[in-house]
Coordinates of C-alpha atoms and ligand atoms in Angstrom, one line a residue:
X9 CA 116.9 103.2 58.2
X10 CA 116.5 101.0 55.1
X11 CA 119.1 98.4 54.1
X12 CA 119.7 97.7 50.6
X13 CA 121.8 94.6 49.3
X14 CA 122.9 94.5 45.7
X15 CA 124.1 91.3 44.3
X16 CA 125.7 90.5 47.7
X17 CA 127.8 87.2 47.6
X18 CA 130.3 85.6 49.9
X19 CA 132.3 82.6 48.9
X20 CA 134.4 80.5 51.4
X21 CA 136.9 78.1 50.6
X22 CA 135.6 74.6 51.8
X23 CA 136.4 73.5 55.2
X24 CA 137.1 70.1 54.0
X25 CA 140.1 69.9 51.7
X26 CA 139.4 69.0 48.0
X27 CA 135.8 69.9 48.2
X28 CA 134.1 72.9 46.2
X29 CA 133.9 76.3 47.7
X30 CA 130.7 77.1 49.6
X31 CA 128.7 79.9 48.3
X32 CA 127.3 80.9 51.9
X33 CA 125.4 84.2 50.5
X34 CA 124.5 83.7 47.0
X35 CA 123.3 86.8 45.2
X36 CA 121.3 88.6 47.8
X37 CA 119.5 91.5 46.0
X38 CA 116.8 92.9 48.0
X39 CA 115.7 95.9 50.3
X40 CA 115.0 95.7 54.0
X41 CA 112.3 98.5 54.5
X42 CA 113.0 101.2 57.2
X43 CA 111.6 100.6 60.6
X44 CA 110.6 97.0 60.1
X45 CA 111.4 93.8 61.8
X46 CA 112.5 91.3 59.2
X47 CA 113.1 87.5 60.1
X48 CA 116.0 86.0 58.2
X49 CA 114.9 82.2 58.4
X50 CA 116.4 79.0 57.1
X51 CA 117.9 75.7 58.4
X52 CA 121.3 75.4 60.0
X53 CA 124.0 76.3 57.7
X54 CA 122.1 78.1 55.1
X55 CA 124.1 81.3 55.6
X56 CA 122.1 83.5 58.0
X57 CA 125.0 84.4 60.2
X58 CA 127.2 84.9 57.1
X59 CA 124.5 87.5 55.9
X60 CA 124.4 89.2 59.1
X61 CA 128.0 89.4 59.3
X62 CA 128.3 91.2 56.0
X63 CA 125.8 93.5 57.0
X64 CA 127.8 94.3 60.2
X65 CA 130.9 94.7 58.5
X66 CA 132.5 91.8 60.4
X67 CA 132.8 90.0 57.1
X68 CA 134.0 91.3 53.8
X69 CA 131.8 90.2 50.9
X70 CA 133.2 88.5 47.8
X71 CA 131.2 90.7 45.6
X72 CA 128.1 93.1 45.7
X73 CA 127.3 95.9 47.9
X74 CA 125.6 97.0 50.8
X75 CA 123.9 100.4 51.3
X76 CA 122.4 102.1 54.6
X77 CA 119.8 104.5 53.2
X78 CA 121.6 106.1 50.4
X79 CA 125.0 105.5 51.7
X80 CA 127.2 102.8 50.3
X81 CA 128.8 101.0 53.4
X82 CA 130.4 98.2 51.9
X83 CA 133.9 99.3 52.7
X84 CA 133.2 100.8 56.2
X85 CA 134.5 99.2 59.2
X86 CA 132.0 97.8 61.7
X87 CA 132.3 100.6 64.3
X88 CA 131.4 103.2 61.7
X89 CA 128.2 101.6 60.3
X90 CA 125.8 102.5 63.5
X91 CA 124.8 98.7 64.0
X92 CA 123.8 97.0 67.2
X93 CA 124.6 93.2 67.5
X94 CA 123.2 90.6 69.6
X95 CA 124.4 86.9 69.6
X96 CA 123.0 83.7 70.8
X97 CA 125.6 83.5 73.7
X98 CA 125.1 87.1 75.1
X99 CA 128.9 87.8 75.1
X100 CA 128.7 90.1 78.1
X101 CA 131.9 90.9 80.2
X102 CA 131.8 88.7 83.1
X103 CA 133.7 90.9 85.5
X104 CA 131.6 94.0 84.7
X105 CA 128.4 95.1 86.3
X106 CA 125.2 95.5 84.2
X107 CA 125.7 99.4 84.1
X108 CA 129.3 99.0 83.0
X109 CA 128.5 96.3 80.4
X110 CA 125.8 98.7 78.9
X111 CA 128.1 101.9 79.1
X112 CA 130.9 100.1 77.4
X113 CA 130.3 101.1 73.7
X114 CA 129.8 104.7 74.8
X115 CA 133.2 105.0 76.3
X116 CA 135.3 105.3 73.2
X117 CA 133.1 107.7 71.3
X118 CA 135.2 110.3 70.1
X119 CA 135.0 114.1 68.9
X120 CA 131.5 115.8 69.3
X121 CA 130.1 112.3 70.2
X122 CA 132.2 111.9 73.4
X123 CA 130.1 111.9 76.3
X124 CA 130.6 112.6 80.1
X125 CA 130.1 110.0 82.6
X126 CA 126.8 111.3 83.8
X127 CA 125.5 111.4 80.3
X128 CA 126.7 107.8 79.7
X129 CA 124.8 106.7 82.8
X130 CA 121.6 108.5 81.9
X131 CA 121.6 106.8 78.6
X132 CA 122.4 103.4 79.9
X133 CA 119.6 103.9 82.4
X134 CA 117.2 104.9 79.4
X135 CA 117.9 101.7 77.5
X136 CA 117.7 99.4 80.8
X137 CA 114.2 100.9 81.4
X138 CA 113.3 100.0 77.8
X139 CA 114.3 96.4 78.4
X140 CA 113.0 96.4 82.0
X141 CA 116.3 95.6 83.7
X142 CA 116.8 98.9 85.5
X143 CA 116.7 97.3 89.1
X144 CA 119.8 95.2 88.2
X145 CA 122.2 97.6 87.2
X146 CA 124.8 96.7 90.0
X147 CA 124.7 92.8 89.2
X148 CA 127.4 90.7 87.6
X149 CA 126.4 88.7 84.6
X150 CA 126.8 85.4 86.6
X151 CA 124.2 86.8 88.9
X152 CA 121.5 87.0 86.7
X153 CA 119.1 84.4 84.7
X154 CA 119.9 83.8 81.0
X155 CA 116.9 85.9 80.0
X156 CA 118.1 88.9 82.0
X157 CA 121.5 88.3 80.5
X158 CA 120.1 88.6 77.2
X159 CA 118.2 91.8 78.0
X160 CA 121.5 93.4 79.0
X161 CA 122.9 92.5 75.7
X162 CA 119.9 93.9 73.8
X163 CA 120.4 97.2 75.9
X164 CA 124.2 97.1 75.1
X165 CA 123.2 96.8 71.3
X166 CA 120.7 99.8 71.4
X167 CA 122.7 102.3 73.8
X168 CA 124.4 104.0 70.9
X169 CA 121.0 104.3 69.2
X170 CA 121.9 102.1 66.0
X171 CA 120.7 102.5 62.4
X172 CA 120.1 98.9 62.3
X173 CA 119.6 96.1 64.9
X174 CA 121.1 92.7 64.3
X175 CA 120.0 89.7 66.2
X176 CA 121.6 86.2 65.4
X177 CA 119.5 83.5 67.0
X178 CA 119.2 85.5 70.3
X179 CA 116.7 83.2 71.8
X180 CA 118.5 79.8 71.4
X181 CA 120.0 79.7 74.7
X182 CA 116.8 80.3 76.7
X183 CA 114.2 77.6 77.9
X184 CA 110.9 77.3 76.1
X185 CA 109.0 79.6 78.5
X186 CA 111.6 82.4 78.4
X187 CA 111.9 82.1 74.7
X188 CA 108.3 82.8 74.2
X189 CA 108.5 85.7 76.6
X190 CA 111.6 87.2 75.2
X191 CA 110.6 87.1 71.7
X192 CA 107.5 89.2 72.7
X193 CA 109.7 91.8 74.4
X194 CA 112.0 92.0 71.3
X195 CA 108.8 92.7 69.1
X196 CA 107.9 95.2 71.8
X197 CA 111.1 97.1 72.2
X198 CA 111.5 97.1 68.1
X199 CA 108.1 98.7 67.9
X200 CA 109.0 101.2 70.3
X201 CA 112.3 102.3 69.1
X202 CA 111.4 101.9 65.5
X203 CA 114.9 100.7 64.7
X204 CA 115.2 98.4 61.7
X205 CA 115.9 94.9 62.9
X206 CA 116.9 91.9 61.3
X207 CA 116.3 88.6 63.3
X208 CA 118.0 85.5 62.5
X209 CA 116.5 82.1 63.4
X210 CA 116.2 78.5 62.2
X211 CA 112.8 78.4 64.0
X212 CA 110.0 79.1 61.7
X213 CA 107.3 79.7 64.4
X214 CA 109.6 82.3 66.2
X215 CA 110.3 84.3 62.8
X216 CA 106.5 84.0 61.8
X217 CA 105.2 85.3 65.1
X218 CA 107.0 88.5 65.4
X219 CA 108.3 89.4 62.0
X220 CA 106.9 92.1 59.9
X221 CA 108.6 90.2 56.7
X222 CA 110.3 86.9 56.6
X223 CA 113.1 86.0 54.0
X224 CA 113.1 82.2 53.6
X225 CA 116.6 81.1 52.5
X226 CA 118.1 77.7 51.8
X227 CA 121.8 76.9 50.7
X228 CA 122.7 80.6 50.4
X229 CA 119.7 81.3 48.2
X230 CA 116.8 83.5 49.0
X231 CA 113.6 81.2 48.2
X232 CA 110.7 83.8 49.3
X233 CA 110.3 87.1 50.9
X234 CA 107.0 88.3 52.0
X235 CA 104.7 88.9 55.0
X236 CA 104.5 85.5 57.2
X237 CA 100.9 84.9 56.6
X238 CA 101.4 85.5 52.7
X239 CA 104.4 83.3 52.5
X240 CA 102.6 80.5 54.5
X241 CA 99.4 80.7 52.2
X242 CA 101.2 81.1 49.1
X243 CA 104.6 79.2 49.3
X244 CA 106.7 79.4 45.9
X245 CA 108.2 76.0 46.1
X246 CA 108.2 72.6 48.0
X247 CA 111.1 73.6 50.4
X248 CA 109.3 76.9 51.6
X249 CA 105.8 74.9 52.0
X250 CA 107.6 72.3 54.0
X251 CA 109.6 74.7 56.1
X252 CA 106.6 76.8 57.3
X253 CA 103.8 75.5 59.4
X254 CA 103.7 72.8 62.5
X255 CA 102.5 70.2 62.0
X256 CA 104.3 70.3 58.6
X257 CA 102.3 70.2 55.5
X258 CA 101.6 66.6 54.2
X259 CA 103.0 65.9 51.0
X260 CA 101.8 63.2 48.7
X261 CA 103.0 61.7 45.5
X262 CA 100.1 62.7 42.9
X263 CA 99.4 63.2 39.4
X264 CA 97.2 65.6 37.4
X265 CA 95.1 64.2 34.6
X266 CA 92.4 66.1 32.5
X267 CA 92.4 68.9 35.1
X268 CA 91.9 66.7 38.1
X269 CA 94.3 65.7 40.9
X270 CA 94.7 62.0 41.6
X271 CA 96.2 60.7 45.0
X272 CA 96.5 57.1 44.0
X273 CA 93.2 56.0 42.7
X274 CA 91.4 58.8 44.4
X275 CA 90.3 61.7 42.3
X276 CA 90.5 64.3 45.0
X277 CA 90.4 67.8 43.5
X278 CA 89.7 69.9 40.4
X279 CA 92.8 71.5 39.3
X280 CA 92.0 73.6 36.4
X281 CA 95.1 75.0 34.5
X282 CA 97.7 72.4 35.1
X283 CA 98.9 70.1 32.3
X284 CA 98.8 66.4 32.7
X285 CA 101.9 65.3 34.9
X286 CA 103.1 63.8 38.1
X287 CA 103.2 66.4 41.1
X288 CA 103.8 66.7 44.6
X289 CA 100.7 67.5 46.4
X290 CA 101.1 69.4 49.5
X291 CA 98.1 69.7 51.8
X292 CA 98.0 71.8 55.1
X293 CA 97.0 69.9 58.3
X294 CA 93.9 72.4 58.4
X295 CA 92.9 71.5 54.7
X296 CA 91.3 68.3 55.3
X297 CA 87.5 68.1 56.0
X298 CA 86.3 64.9 57.7
X299 CA 83.6 63.6 55.2
X300 CA 82.2 60.1 54.9
X301 CA 81.7 60.7 51.3
X302 CA 85.2 62.5 50.9
X303 CA 87.2 61.4 47.8
X304 CA 90.4 60.8 49.7
X305 CA 90.8 57.5 51.5
X306 CA 93.0 57.1 54.4
X307 CA 93.6 54.3 57.0
X308 CA 92.9 55.5 60.5
X309 CA 95.6 55.4 63.0
X310 CA 95.0 57.7 66.0
X311 CA 92.8 60.4 67.0
X312 CA 94.6 62.9 69.3
X313 CA 92.0 65.4 71.2
X314 CA 93.6 68.6 72.0
X315 CA 90.8 70.6 73.3
X316 CA 90.2 73.1 70.7
X317 CA 91.0 70.9 68.0
X318 CA 91.3 67.3 67.1
X319 CA 94.3 65.8 65.3
X320 CA 93.6 62.9 63.3
X321 CA 96.8 60.7 62.4
X322 CA 96.2 58.4 59.3
X323 CA 98.2 56.5 56.5
X324 CA 98.0 56.6 52.9
X325 CA 100.1 54.6 50.4
X326 CA 101.1 57.9 48.5
X327 CA 102.3 60.0 51.2
X328 CA 106.0 61.0 51.4
X329 CA 106.2 61.5 55.4
X330 CA 105.6 59.2 58.1
X331 CA 101.9 59.8 58.4
X332 CA 99.1 62.0 57.4
X333 CA 98.3 64.8 60.0
X334 CA 95.0 66.5 59.9
X335 CA 93.7 69.2 62.2
X336 CA 90.0 69.0 62.6
X337 CA 87.8 71.4 64.8
X338 CA 86.9 69.5 67.9
X339 CA 83.0 70.0 67.2
X340 CA 83.5 67.7 64.3
X341 CA 83.2 64.2 66.3
X342 CA 85.4 61.7 64.6
X343 CA 84.1 58.2 64.3
X344 CA 86.9 56.2 65.2
X345 CA 85.2 52.7 65.2
X346 CA 86.3 52.1 61.7
X347 CA 89.6 51.5 60.0
X348 CA 89.2 54.0 57.3
X349 CA 88.6 57.6 57.2
X350 CA 87.7 59.9 54.2
X351 CA 88.5 63.5 53.6
X352 CA 87.4 66.1 51.2
X353 CA 89.8 68.9 50.7
X354 CA 90.0 72.7 50.9
X355 CA 91.5 73.8 47.3
X356 CA 93.3 76.8 48.7
X357 CA 95.1 74.6 51.4
X358 CA 96.4 72.3 48.6
X359 CA 99.6 73.4 46.9
X360 CA 100.9 71.4 43.8
X361 CA 104.7 71.1 42.9
X362 CA 106.6 70.3 39.9
X363 CA 108.3 66.7 40.2
X364 CA 111.1 68.5 38.2
X365 CA 112.1 71.5 39.9
X366 CA 109.8 71.5 43.0
X367 CA 108.3 74.9 41.8
X368 CA 104.7 75.7 42.6
X369 CA 102.2 75.0 40.0
X370 CA 99.0 77.2 40.0
X371 CA 95.6 76.1 39.6
X372 CA 92.3 78.2 39.4
X373 CA 90.6 76.6 42.3
X374 CA 93.6 76.9 44.7
X375 CA 93.3 80.7 44.9
X376 CA 92.3 82.0 48.1
X377 CA 89.1 84.2 47.6
Ligands
ADP407 P1 123.7 79.5 59.5 O1 124.0 80.7 60.2 O2 122.7 79.8 58.6 O3 124.0 78.3 60.2 P2 126.5 80.0 58.4 O4 126.4 81.6 57.7 O5 127.1 80.1 59.6 O6 125.1 79.5 58.6 O7 127.2 79.2 57.4 C1 127.1 79.2 56.1 C2 128.0 78.1 55.2 O8 129.3 78.7 55.3 C3 128.2 76.8 56.0 O9 128.2 75.6 55.1 C4 129.5 76.9 56.8 O10 130.1 75.9 56.9 C5 130.3 77.8 55.9 N1 131.2 78.9 56.6 C6 130.7 79.7 57.6 N2 131.8 80.6 58.0 C7 132.8 80.0 57.4 C8 134.3 80.2 57.2 N3 134.8 81.3 58.1 N4 135.1 79.4 56.5 C9 134.6 78.6 55.7 N5 133.1 78.1 55.5 C10 132.5 78.9 56.4
MG408 MG1 124.3 80.9 62.5

């Protein structure tokens, strides 16, 4: 089922006295398509949980509307919206078995939705199979690993066949290996059930790896919505460019003069279509080409061999970060005897941003062809 948000806004009084109100969700106005897995992504405190709680009905909006399909659900209580929710801290009932935990949401169904014990157990077993915990039905939560507990929580969220599945940082409590495995599981479960899913995380890699669409937000405001690769390749502002990608995009203070980008005295790239001005120049790590005649001069610091790739760490007086990190194919042998390293640049891996509002400045050569 598609979810449509219309000018959805939530304002909280500030937790610190005498400070202005917090606009946790600021004019959300977009559609989440039916049957997709959408990653809601942004730094801690940007309003992700607030947005999710508005959609579930746990919070009431200050203004705006929420539609599930064609139905306005803005005033509906959570239990009538048909949402399944999973939180970071599983929130299972500790004294109940897995089976009883999963069945729990089915027990208070009324009218023609009321189920017999047998029907409930059959349904519980069906979702337990989906998340692959059918052999654990008699366990108590404290007799299981974190990953298993999180699967139980997902099964419980799915047992009523929700219209929308809402996941709020569901992997945060898992160790690194389990995180990777469980996120693949979530993708598989979502694909198998086809349930419209909103997956909240502050981890860009997590969101990029499993989402059909990502929504990048900051300070309550949606900055960009798109397919993960499209947003990575074509960020609309400096924040989005810096938030996506590891290692992070390398940012330099530069300037455009007569259609060319300068970093310091180096005339590094043709940038037709941008008027003369100071800019931020963001260069993706994979956008550097080792080139003994290349226009960008850096001071070599370290070469880290990583098997498939080589990471060249260098310095430049005009960089804004700690160091310049470039990823070079391992076949491209790096001469580490000198103190200097020179690069030419792949134009479509270079993004320029206005110094005034940090919005993207587009140049002809920067288009990916
Ligand atoms: P996230 O989930 O992205 O970390 P939240 O949605 O939890 O962010 O919070 C967004 C902002 O709203 C934060 O500044 C937070 O302090 C504020 N906030 C959240 N809930 C409340 C509340 N009940 N009262 C006051 N401020 C709140
Ligand atoms: Mg949160």
